[in-house]
């Protein structure tokens, strides 16, 4: 996943999810993280119909369980684009806003970068280019100070939204 081999990430992610579900207990975080990697891999490979089907059922499950970490990985970041695919930017924004609203504000975390990705995608989809640019510009310093942009994959995600917002 982190080297951009999303087809292999999909294969291994599906196997890992099956193993975690069928052979392990007390692995909610591991399952949520594996799903997140699977969902982002689906988005990166353009398999948005499959992503939409999987994210819908998983979102209901995570919300019922009160698992904010798992819900964040479905409602925000690239998986949030399933609602844009359905031409529903209002729901996309509502889901992204709800996901970040429950997250800690006592620091800057990976979830804040995920929120930035979702919010910029929504802004650009709605033609709100100035808002997208301002959002990216104001996030850069806090993401950098938190060390999130030291991680190459995170930096690539940030540069992608920054570049698209700048255009």
Steps between C-alpha positions, in 0.01 A plus 500: 500500500762754605703442184197543274448133410128523562402186310716290732375703795144406397586130478680493833245727666214268414690201638593692815138607560381140466769379741427772754125443488512121509793418727558792737330674788559849637645630173263789424787743437684256275183424305417871460854580386501216249161614366634854471791380287261291291259790450775743402645239263158466336488878461852517355414229245173667401279218631248745637192280454661229711615760752146637521354155567753412767505836670121515539466178696819562697396853591174378653690236696761744634246765595291244687812387685598860579841444339607853405837384367341257255225745405761768427673274250173460308351848531816697423807497279468339158211268594288813545497534122230232473246772576653728239475213253128493581485879444421560866755755626267598785517148643873484432551817704262384775685166534845663501390763752344238727814286486739777602261653756555212742877499454734651755587865453792469743752453223525429130464140390485295182122537517542875445686427177221259400248774569700744288496257207123454525424870551718614210347238271154625596601865456641430154197292402276792594719749312610669822860538388590793726369310804702191399817705463451680831431169676825348368702814568383523860554127569858475375670646808311291758542177301871572459551590866325180604753305292233355273666630183827323587333175400540472124153362433336776704711759324389364162134518608549856616685604184222347291225705667724807508575470130139443401386793716768724350389417147 
